[in-house]
Backbone as numpy.savetxt, mean C-alpha at the origin, in Angstrom:
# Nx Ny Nz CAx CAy CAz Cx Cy Cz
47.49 -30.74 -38.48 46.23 -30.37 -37.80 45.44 -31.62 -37.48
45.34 -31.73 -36.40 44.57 -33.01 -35.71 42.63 -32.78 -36.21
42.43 -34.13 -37.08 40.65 -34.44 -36.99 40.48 -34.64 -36.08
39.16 -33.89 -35.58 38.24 -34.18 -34.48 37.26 -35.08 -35.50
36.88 -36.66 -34.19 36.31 -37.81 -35.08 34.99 -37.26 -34.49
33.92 -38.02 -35.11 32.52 -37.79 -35.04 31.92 -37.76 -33.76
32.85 -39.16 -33.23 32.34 -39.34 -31.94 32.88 -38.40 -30.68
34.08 -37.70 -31.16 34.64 -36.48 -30.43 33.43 -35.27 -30.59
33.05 -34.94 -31.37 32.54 -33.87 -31.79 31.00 -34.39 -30.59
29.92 -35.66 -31.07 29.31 -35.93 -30.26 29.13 -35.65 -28.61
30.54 -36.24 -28.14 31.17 -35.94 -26.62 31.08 -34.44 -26.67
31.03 -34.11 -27.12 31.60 -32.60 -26.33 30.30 -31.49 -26.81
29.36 -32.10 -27.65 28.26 -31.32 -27.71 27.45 -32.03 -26.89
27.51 -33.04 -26.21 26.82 -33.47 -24.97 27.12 -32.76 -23.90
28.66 -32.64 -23.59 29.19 -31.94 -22.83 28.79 -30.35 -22.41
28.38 -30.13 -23.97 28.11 -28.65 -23.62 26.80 -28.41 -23.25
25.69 -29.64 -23.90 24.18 -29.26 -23.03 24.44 -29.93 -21.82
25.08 -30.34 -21.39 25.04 -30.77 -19.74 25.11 -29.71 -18.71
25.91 -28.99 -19.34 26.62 -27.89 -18.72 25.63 -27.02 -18.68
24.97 -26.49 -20.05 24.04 -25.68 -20.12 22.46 -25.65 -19.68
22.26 -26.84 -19.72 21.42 -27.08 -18.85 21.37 -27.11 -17.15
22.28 -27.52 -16.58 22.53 -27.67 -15.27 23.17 -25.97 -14.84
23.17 -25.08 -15.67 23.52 -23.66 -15.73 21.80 -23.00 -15.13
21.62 -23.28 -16.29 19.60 -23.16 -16.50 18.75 -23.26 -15.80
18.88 -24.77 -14.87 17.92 -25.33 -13.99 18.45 -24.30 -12.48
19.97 -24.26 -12.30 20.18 -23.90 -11.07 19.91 -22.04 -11.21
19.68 -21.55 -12.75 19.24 -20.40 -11.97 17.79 -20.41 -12.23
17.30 -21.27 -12.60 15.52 -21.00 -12.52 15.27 -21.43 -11.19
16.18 -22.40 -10.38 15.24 -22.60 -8.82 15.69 -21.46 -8.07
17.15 -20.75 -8.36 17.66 -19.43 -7.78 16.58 -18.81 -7.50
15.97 -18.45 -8.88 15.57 -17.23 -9.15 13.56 -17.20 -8.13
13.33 -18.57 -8.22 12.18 -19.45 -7.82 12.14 -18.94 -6.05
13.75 -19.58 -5.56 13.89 -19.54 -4.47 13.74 -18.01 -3.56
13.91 -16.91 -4.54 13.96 -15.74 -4.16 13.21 -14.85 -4.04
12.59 -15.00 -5.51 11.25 -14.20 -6.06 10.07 -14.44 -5.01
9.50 -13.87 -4.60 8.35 -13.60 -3.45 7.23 -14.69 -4.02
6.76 -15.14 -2.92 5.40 -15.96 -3.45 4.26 -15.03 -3.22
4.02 -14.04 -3.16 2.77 -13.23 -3.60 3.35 -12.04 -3.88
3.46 -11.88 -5.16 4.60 -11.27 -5.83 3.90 -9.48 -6.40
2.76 -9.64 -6.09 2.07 -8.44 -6.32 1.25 -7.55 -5.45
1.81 -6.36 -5.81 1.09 -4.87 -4.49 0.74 -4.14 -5.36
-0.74 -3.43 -4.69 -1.36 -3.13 -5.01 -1.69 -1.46 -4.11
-1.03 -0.61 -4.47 -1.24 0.71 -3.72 -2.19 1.84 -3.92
-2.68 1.77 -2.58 -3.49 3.27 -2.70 -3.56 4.35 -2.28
-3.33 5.64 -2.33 -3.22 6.66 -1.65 -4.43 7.35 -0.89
-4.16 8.46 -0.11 -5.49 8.67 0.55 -5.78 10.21 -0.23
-6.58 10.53 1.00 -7.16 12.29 0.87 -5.63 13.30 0.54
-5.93 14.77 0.11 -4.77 15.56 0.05 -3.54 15.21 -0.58
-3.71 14.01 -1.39 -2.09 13.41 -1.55 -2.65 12.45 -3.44
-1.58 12.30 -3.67 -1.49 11.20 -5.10 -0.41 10.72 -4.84
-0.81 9.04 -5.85 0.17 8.70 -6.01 1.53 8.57 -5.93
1.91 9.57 -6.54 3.64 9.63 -6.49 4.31 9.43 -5.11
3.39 9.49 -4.11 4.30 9.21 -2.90 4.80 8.38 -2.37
4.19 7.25 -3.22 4.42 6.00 -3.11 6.04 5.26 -3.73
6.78 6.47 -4.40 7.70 5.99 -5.28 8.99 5.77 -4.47
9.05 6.06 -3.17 10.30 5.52 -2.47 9.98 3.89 -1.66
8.73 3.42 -1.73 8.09 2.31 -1.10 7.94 1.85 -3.00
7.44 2.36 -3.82 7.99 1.38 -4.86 9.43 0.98 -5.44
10.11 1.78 -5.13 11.44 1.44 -5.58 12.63 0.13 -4.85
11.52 0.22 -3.54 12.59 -0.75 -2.37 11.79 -1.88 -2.55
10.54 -2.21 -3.20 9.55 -3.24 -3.14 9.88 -3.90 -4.39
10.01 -2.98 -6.00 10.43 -3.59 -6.76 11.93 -4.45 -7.32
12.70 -3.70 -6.35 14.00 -4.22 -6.39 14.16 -5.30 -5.85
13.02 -5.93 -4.85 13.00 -6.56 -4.36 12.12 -8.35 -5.02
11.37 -7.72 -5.91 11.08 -8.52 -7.16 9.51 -8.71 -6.92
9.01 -7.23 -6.14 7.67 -7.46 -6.24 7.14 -6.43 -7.94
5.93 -7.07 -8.30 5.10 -6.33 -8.97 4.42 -5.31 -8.77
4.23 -4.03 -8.67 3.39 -3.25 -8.13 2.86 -2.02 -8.84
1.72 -1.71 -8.50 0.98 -1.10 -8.91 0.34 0.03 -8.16
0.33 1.21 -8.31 0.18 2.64 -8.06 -1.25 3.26 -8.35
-2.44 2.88 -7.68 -3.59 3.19 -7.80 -3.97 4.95 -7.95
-4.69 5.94 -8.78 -4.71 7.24 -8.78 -5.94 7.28 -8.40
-6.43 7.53 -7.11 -7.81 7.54 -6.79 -8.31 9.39 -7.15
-9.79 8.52 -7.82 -10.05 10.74 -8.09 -10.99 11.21 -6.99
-10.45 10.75 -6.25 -11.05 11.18 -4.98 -12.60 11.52 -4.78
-13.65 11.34 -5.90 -14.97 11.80 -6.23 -15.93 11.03 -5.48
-15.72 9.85 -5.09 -16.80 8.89 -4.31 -15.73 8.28 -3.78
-16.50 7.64 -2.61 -16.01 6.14 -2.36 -15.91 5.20 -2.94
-17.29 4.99 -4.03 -17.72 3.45 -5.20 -16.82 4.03 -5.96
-16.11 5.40 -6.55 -15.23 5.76 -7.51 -13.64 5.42 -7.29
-13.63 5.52 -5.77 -11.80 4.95 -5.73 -11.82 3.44 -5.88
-13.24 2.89 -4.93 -13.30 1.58 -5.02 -13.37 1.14 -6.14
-13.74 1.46 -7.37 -13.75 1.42 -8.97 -12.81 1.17 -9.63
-11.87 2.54 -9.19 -10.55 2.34 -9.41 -9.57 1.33 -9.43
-10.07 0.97 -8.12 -9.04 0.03 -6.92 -8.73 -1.40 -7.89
-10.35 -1.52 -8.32 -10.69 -2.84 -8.66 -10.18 -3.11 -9.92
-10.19 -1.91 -11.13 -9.50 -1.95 -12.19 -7.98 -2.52 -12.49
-6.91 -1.75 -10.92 -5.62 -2.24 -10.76 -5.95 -3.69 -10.27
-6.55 -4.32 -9.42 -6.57 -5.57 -9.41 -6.86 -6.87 -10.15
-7.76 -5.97 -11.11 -8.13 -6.95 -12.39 -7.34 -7.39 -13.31
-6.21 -6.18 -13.51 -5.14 -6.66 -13.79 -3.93 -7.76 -13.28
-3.89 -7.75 -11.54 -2.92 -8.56 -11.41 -3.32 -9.68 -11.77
-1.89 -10.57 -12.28 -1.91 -11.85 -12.44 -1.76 -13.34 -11.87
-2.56 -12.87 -10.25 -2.16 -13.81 -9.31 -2.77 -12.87 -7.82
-2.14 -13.53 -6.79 -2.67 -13.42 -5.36 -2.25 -12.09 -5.15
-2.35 -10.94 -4.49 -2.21 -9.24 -4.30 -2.24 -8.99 -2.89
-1.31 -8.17 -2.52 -1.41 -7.27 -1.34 -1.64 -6.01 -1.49
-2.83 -5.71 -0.87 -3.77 -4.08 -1.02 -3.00 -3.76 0.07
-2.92 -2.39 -0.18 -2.19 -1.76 0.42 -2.68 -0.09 0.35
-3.14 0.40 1.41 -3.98 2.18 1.74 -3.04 2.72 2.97
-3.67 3.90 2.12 -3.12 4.94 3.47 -4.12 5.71 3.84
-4.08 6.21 4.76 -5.07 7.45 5.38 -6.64 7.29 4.62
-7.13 7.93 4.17 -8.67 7.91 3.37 -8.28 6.20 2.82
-7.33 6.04 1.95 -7.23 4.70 1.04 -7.74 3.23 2.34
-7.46 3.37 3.63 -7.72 2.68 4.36 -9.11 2.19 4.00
-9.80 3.30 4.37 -10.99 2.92 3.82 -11.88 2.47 2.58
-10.65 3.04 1.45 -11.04 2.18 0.08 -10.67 0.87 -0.13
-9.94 0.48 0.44 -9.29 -1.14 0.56 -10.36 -2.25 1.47
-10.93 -1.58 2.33 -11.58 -2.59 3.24 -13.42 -2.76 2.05
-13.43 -1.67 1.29 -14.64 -2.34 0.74 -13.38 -2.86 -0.63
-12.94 -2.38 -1.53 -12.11 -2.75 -2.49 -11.46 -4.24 -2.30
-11.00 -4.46 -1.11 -10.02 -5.53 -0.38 -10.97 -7.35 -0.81
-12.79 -6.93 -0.76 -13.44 -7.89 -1.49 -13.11 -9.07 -2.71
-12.28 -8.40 -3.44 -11.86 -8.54 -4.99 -10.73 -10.04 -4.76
-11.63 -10.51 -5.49 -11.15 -12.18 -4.91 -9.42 -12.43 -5.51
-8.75 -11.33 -6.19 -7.12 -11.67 -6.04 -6.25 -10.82 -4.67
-6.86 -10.60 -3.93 -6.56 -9.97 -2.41 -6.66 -11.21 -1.59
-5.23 -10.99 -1.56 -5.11 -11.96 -0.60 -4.42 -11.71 1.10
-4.20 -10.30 1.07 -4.21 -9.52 2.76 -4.03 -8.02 2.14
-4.58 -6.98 3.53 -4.52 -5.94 3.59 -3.95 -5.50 4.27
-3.01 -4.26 3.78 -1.81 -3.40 4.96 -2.04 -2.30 4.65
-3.00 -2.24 6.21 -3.16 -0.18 6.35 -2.40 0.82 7.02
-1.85 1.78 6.61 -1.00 2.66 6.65 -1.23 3.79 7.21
-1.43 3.86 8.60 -1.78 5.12 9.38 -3.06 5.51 8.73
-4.04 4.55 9.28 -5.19 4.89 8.00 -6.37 4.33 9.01
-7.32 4.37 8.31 -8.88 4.25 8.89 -9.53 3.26 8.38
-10.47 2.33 9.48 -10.69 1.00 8.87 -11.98 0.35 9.65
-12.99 1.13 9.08 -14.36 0.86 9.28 -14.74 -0.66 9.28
-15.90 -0.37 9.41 -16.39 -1.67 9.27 -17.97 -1.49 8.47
-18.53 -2.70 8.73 -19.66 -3.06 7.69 -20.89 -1.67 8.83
-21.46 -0.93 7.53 -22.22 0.30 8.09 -21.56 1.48 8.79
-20.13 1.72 9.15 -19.61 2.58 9.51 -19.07 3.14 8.67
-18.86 4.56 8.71 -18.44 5.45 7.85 -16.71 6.34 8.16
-15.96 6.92 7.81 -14.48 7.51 8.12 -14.53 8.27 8.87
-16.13 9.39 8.78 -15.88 10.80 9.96 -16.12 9.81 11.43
-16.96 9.05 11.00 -17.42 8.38 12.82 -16.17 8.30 13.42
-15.23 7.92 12.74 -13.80 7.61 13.49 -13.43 8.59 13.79
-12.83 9.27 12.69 -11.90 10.92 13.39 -12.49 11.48 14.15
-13.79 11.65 14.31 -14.95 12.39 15.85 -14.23 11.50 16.97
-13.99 10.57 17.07 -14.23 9.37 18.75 -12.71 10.26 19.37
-11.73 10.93 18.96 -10.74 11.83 19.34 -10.60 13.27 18.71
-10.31 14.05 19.76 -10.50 15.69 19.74 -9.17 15.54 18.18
-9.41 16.55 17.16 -8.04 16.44 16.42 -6.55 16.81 17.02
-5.49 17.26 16.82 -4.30 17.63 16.91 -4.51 19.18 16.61
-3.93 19.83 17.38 -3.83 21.35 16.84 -2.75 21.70 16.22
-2.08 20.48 14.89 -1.80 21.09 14.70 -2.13 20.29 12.73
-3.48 19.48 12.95 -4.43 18.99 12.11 -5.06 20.34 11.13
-5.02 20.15 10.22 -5.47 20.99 9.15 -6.88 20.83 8.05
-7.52 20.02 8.40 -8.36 19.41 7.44 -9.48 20.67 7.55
-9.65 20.96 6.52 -10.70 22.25 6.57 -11.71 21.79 6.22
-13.24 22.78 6.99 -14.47 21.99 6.51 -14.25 22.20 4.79
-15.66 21.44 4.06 -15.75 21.60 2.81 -16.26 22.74 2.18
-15.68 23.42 1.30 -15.99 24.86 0.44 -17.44 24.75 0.00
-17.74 25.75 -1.04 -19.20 26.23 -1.20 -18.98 24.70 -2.70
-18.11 24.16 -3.00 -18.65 23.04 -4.00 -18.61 21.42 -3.23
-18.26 21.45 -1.89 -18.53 20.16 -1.71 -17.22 19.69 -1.19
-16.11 20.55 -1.51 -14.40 19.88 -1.59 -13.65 19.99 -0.10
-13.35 19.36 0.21 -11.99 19.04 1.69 -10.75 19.57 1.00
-10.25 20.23 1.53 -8.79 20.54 1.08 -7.95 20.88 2.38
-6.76 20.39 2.49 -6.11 20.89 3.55 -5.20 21.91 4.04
-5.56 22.50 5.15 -4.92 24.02 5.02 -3.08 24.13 4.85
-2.69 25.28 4.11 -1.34 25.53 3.60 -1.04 25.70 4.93
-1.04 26.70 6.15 -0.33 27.19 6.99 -0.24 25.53 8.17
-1.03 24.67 7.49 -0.36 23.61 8.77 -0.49 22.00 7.82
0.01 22.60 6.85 0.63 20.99 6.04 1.35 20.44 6.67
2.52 21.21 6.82 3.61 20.64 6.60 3.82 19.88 7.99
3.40 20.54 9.30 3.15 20.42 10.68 1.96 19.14 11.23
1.34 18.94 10.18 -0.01 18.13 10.49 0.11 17.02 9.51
0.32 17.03 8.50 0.19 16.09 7.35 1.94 15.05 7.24
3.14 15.86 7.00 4.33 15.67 6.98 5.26 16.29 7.49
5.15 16.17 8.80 6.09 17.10 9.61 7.35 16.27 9.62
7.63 15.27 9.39 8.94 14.66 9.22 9.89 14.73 8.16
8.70 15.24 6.89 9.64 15.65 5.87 10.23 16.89 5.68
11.23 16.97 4.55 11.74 18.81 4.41 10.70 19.82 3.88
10.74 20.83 4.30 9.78 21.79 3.85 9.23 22.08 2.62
10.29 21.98 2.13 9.84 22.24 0.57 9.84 20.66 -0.09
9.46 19.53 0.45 8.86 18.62 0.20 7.25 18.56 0.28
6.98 18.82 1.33 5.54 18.76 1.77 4.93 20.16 0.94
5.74 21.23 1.01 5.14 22.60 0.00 4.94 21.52 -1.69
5.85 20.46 -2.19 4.80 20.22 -3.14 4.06 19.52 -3.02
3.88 18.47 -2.20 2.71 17.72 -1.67 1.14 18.34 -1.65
1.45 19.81 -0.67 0.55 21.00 -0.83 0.12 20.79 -2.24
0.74 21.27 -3.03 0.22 22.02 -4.23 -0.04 20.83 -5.00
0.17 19.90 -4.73 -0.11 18.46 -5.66 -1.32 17.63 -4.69
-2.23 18.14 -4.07 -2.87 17.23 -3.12 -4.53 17.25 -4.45
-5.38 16.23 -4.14 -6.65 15.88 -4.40 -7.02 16.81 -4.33
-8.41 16.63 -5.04 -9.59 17.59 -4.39 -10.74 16.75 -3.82
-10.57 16.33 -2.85 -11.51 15.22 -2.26 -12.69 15.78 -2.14
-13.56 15.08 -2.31 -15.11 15.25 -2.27 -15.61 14.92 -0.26
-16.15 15.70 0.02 -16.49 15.65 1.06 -17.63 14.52 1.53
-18.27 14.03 1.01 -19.57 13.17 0.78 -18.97 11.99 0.98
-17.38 11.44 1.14 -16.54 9.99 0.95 -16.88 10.17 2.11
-16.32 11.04 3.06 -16.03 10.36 4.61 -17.43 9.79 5.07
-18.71 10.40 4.88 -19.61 9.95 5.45 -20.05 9.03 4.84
-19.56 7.87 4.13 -20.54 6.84 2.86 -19.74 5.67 4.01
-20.64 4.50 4.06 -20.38 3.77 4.81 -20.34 2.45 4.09
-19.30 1.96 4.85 -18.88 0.56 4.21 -20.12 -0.64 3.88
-19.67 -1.19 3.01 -21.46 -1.98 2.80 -20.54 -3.50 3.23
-19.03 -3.78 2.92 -18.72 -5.18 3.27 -17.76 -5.08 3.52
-17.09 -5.20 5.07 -15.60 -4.78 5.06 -14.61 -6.01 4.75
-13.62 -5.72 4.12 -12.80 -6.92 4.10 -12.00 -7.46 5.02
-11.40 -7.03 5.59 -11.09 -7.44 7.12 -11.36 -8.37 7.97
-12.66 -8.68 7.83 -13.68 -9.80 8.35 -12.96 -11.35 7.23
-12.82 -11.27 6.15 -12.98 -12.33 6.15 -11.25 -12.75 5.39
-10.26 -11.28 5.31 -8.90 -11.92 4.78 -7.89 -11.13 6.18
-6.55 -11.69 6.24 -5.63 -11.44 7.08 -5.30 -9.91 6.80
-4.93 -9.04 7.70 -5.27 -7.48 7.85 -3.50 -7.38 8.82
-3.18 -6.45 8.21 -2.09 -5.85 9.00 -1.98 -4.42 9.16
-1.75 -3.64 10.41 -1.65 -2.33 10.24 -0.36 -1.72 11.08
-0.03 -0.57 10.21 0.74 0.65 10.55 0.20 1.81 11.59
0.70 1.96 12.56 0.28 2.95 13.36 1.71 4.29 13.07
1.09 5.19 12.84 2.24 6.19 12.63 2.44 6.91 14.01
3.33 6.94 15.10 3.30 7.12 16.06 3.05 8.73 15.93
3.55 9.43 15.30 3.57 11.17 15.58 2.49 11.72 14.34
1.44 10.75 14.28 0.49 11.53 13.66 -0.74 12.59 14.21
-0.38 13.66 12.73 -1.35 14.70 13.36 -2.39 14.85 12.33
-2.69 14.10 11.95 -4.13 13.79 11.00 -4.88 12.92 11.23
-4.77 11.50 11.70 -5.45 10.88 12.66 -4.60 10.07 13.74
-5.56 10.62 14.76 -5.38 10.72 15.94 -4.51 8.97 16.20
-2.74 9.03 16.87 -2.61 7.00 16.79 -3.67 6.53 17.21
-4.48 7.34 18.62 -5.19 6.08 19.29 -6.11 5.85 18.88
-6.76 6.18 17.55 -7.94 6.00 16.43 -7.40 4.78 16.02
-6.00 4.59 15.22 -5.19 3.98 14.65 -5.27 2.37 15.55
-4.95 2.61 16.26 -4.90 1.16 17.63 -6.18 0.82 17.98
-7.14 1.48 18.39 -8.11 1.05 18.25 -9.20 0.27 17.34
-9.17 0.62 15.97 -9.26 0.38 14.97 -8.78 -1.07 14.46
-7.74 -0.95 14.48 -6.38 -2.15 14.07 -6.72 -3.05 15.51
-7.14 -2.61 17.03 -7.23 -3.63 18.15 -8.78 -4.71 17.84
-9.98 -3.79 17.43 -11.10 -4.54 16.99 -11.20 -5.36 16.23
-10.40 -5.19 15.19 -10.51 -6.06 14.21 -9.31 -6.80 14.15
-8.54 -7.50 15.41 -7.31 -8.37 15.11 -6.26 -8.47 13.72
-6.42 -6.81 13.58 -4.93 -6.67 12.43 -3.58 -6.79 13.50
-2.82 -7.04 12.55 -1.75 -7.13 13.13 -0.86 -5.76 13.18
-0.93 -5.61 14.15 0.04 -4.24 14.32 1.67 -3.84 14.10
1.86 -3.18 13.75 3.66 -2.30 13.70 3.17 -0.85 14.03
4.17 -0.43 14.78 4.16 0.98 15.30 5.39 1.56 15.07
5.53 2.25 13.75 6.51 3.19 13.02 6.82 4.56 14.04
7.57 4.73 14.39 7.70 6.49 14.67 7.81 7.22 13.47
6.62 7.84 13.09 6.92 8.67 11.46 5.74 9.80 11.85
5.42 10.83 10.65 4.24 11.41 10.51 3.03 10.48 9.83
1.98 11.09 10.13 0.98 10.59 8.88 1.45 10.35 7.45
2.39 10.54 6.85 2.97 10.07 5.91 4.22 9.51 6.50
3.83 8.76 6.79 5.02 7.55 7.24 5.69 6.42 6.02
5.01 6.20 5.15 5.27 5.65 3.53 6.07 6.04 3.04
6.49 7.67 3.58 7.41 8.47 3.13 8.47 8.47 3.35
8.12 8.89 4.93 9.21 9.23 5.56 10.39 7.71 6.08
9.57 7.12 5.92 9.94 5.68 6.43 9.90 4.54 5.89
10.37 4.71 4.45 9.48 3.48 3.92 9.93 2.30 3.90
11.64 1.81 4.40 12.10 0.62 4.58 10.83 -0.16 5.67
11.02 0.76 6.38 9.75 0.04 7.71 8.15 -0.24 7.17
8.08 0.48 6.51 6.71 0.18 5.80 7.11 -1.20 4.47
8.19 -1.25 4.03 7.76 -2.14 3.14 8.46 -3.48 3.92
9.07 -3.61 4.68 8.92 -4.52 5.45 7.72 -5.43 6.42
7.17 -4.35 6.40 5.23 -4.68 6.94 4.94 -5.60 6.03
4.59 -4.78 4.40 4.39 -5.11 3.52 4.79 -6.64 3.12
5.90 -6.70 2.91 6.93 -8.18 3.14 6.39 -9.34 3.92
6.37 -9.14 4.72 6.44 -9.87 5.72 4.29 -10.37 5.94
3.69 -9.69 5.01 2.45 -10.20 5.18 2.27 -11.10 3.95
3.31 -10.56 2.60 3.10 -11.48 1.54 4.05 -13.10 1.91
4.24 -13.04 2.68 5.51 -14.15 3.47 4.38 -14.75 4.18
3.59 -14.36 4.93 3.11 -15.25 5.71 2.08 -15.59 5.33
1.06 -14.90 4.27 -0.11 -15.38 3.45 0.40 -16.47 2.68
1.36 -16.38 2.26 2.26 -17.62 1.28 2.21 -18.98 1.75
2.15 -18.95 3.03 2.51 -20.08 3.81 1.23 -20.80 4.56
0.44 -19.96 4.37 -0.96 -20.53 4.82 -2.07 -21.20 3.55
């Protein structure tokens, strides 16, 4: 049986941190090289809807090696989602992409303030400005007939009608998708749409928006107009008002592609 001499033994435990190290370094710049430089989203949902809808746009975002976060707005105020909003952001640990849909549009542009926002991507959604309020918008076009938003009940609440969910809200999805959407929607307080923005964010960080081409909850050319005043940057999805849904490679590519270019500025 052959001794291994001291200085053998030396060689070859050099050998092996060389190796192991140069293993190490090339996957920490891998991993460097890949991982997103604004590595955190920040989601909000709108009126009639929660959370959970967000879970086919989180699943393609996190695989992708973003951080993200699933805002539950209780739909009770505006200062209450914006409350919310701000709680998930206090948490991230670095620069954030806010991200609304429909009503959430409008919680992001006062929320969007919160100095780890570093751009906003609105999602077939509504996007006031400083003193304007959400109904001013949906008035400037007649609705869709086949729009469901019912006035508010004897306590104050918006709810949207069963016989034209599925037609107005998510007509792109399967039926008995949007039937639980139905039965899983907010109870939005009616008093949000008319509360008006006190500081929009838009004005002073990079803004990107989603136009959902076949929406029947707000009107696209609300959508373009909106997104044309305020120099967001536009994508025009063919989807329903839940286009997040129905579409969400295209939506989180929006998404992408704004944490890519905030990175670089």
């Amino acid at each position: 049986m052959k001794t291994i001499t001291l200085k053998e033994q030396l060689n070859r435990y050099f050998m092996f941190a060389v190796l192991f190290f140069s293993f190490f370094f090339s996957a920490t710049i891998a991993t460097a090289q890949t991982a997103p430089a604004v590595k955190n989203v920040v989601l909000v949902h709108g009126a009639f809807a929660d959370g959970s809808g967000y879970r086919g746009l989180y699943d393609i975002l996190t695989k992708k090696g973003y951080r993200v976060t699933v805002v539950q707005n209780p739909l009770s105020s505006l200062a209450d989602d914006v409350r919310v909003t701000n709680l998930a952001l206090d948490k991230q640990d670095g620069p954030t992409i806010l991200v609304g849909h429909s009503w959430g549009g409008t919680v992001i542009t006062e929320a969007g303030n919160h100095p780890k926002v570093a751009a906003l991507v609105y999602i077939a959604t509504l996007q006031p400005d400083n003193g304007e309020n959400s109904v001013q918008w949906l008035q400037t076009a007649p609705p869709a007939p086949e729009n469901g938003v019912l006035a508010p009940d004897d306590k104050g609440i918006v709810y949207y009608d069963q016989a034209k969910f599925h037609a107005g809200f998510a007509g792109d999805l399967p039926k008995d998708q949007s039937d639980f959407m139905f039965a899983s929607q907010g109870a939005f307080v009616a008093q949000g749409f008319g509360t008006p923005i006190t500081k929009a964010a838009w004005r002073d960080k990079p803004a990107y928006g989603i136009v959902a081409t076949e929406d029947k909850s707000i009107d696209p050319g609300i959508e373009r107009a909106m997104y044309k005043r305020s120099n967001t940057k536009i994508t025009e999805i063919k989807g329903s008002h839940v286009v997040f849904i129905s579409q969400p490679k295209a939506v989180a590519e929006v998404i992408i592609t704004a944490s890519k270019e905030v990175a670089k500025k």
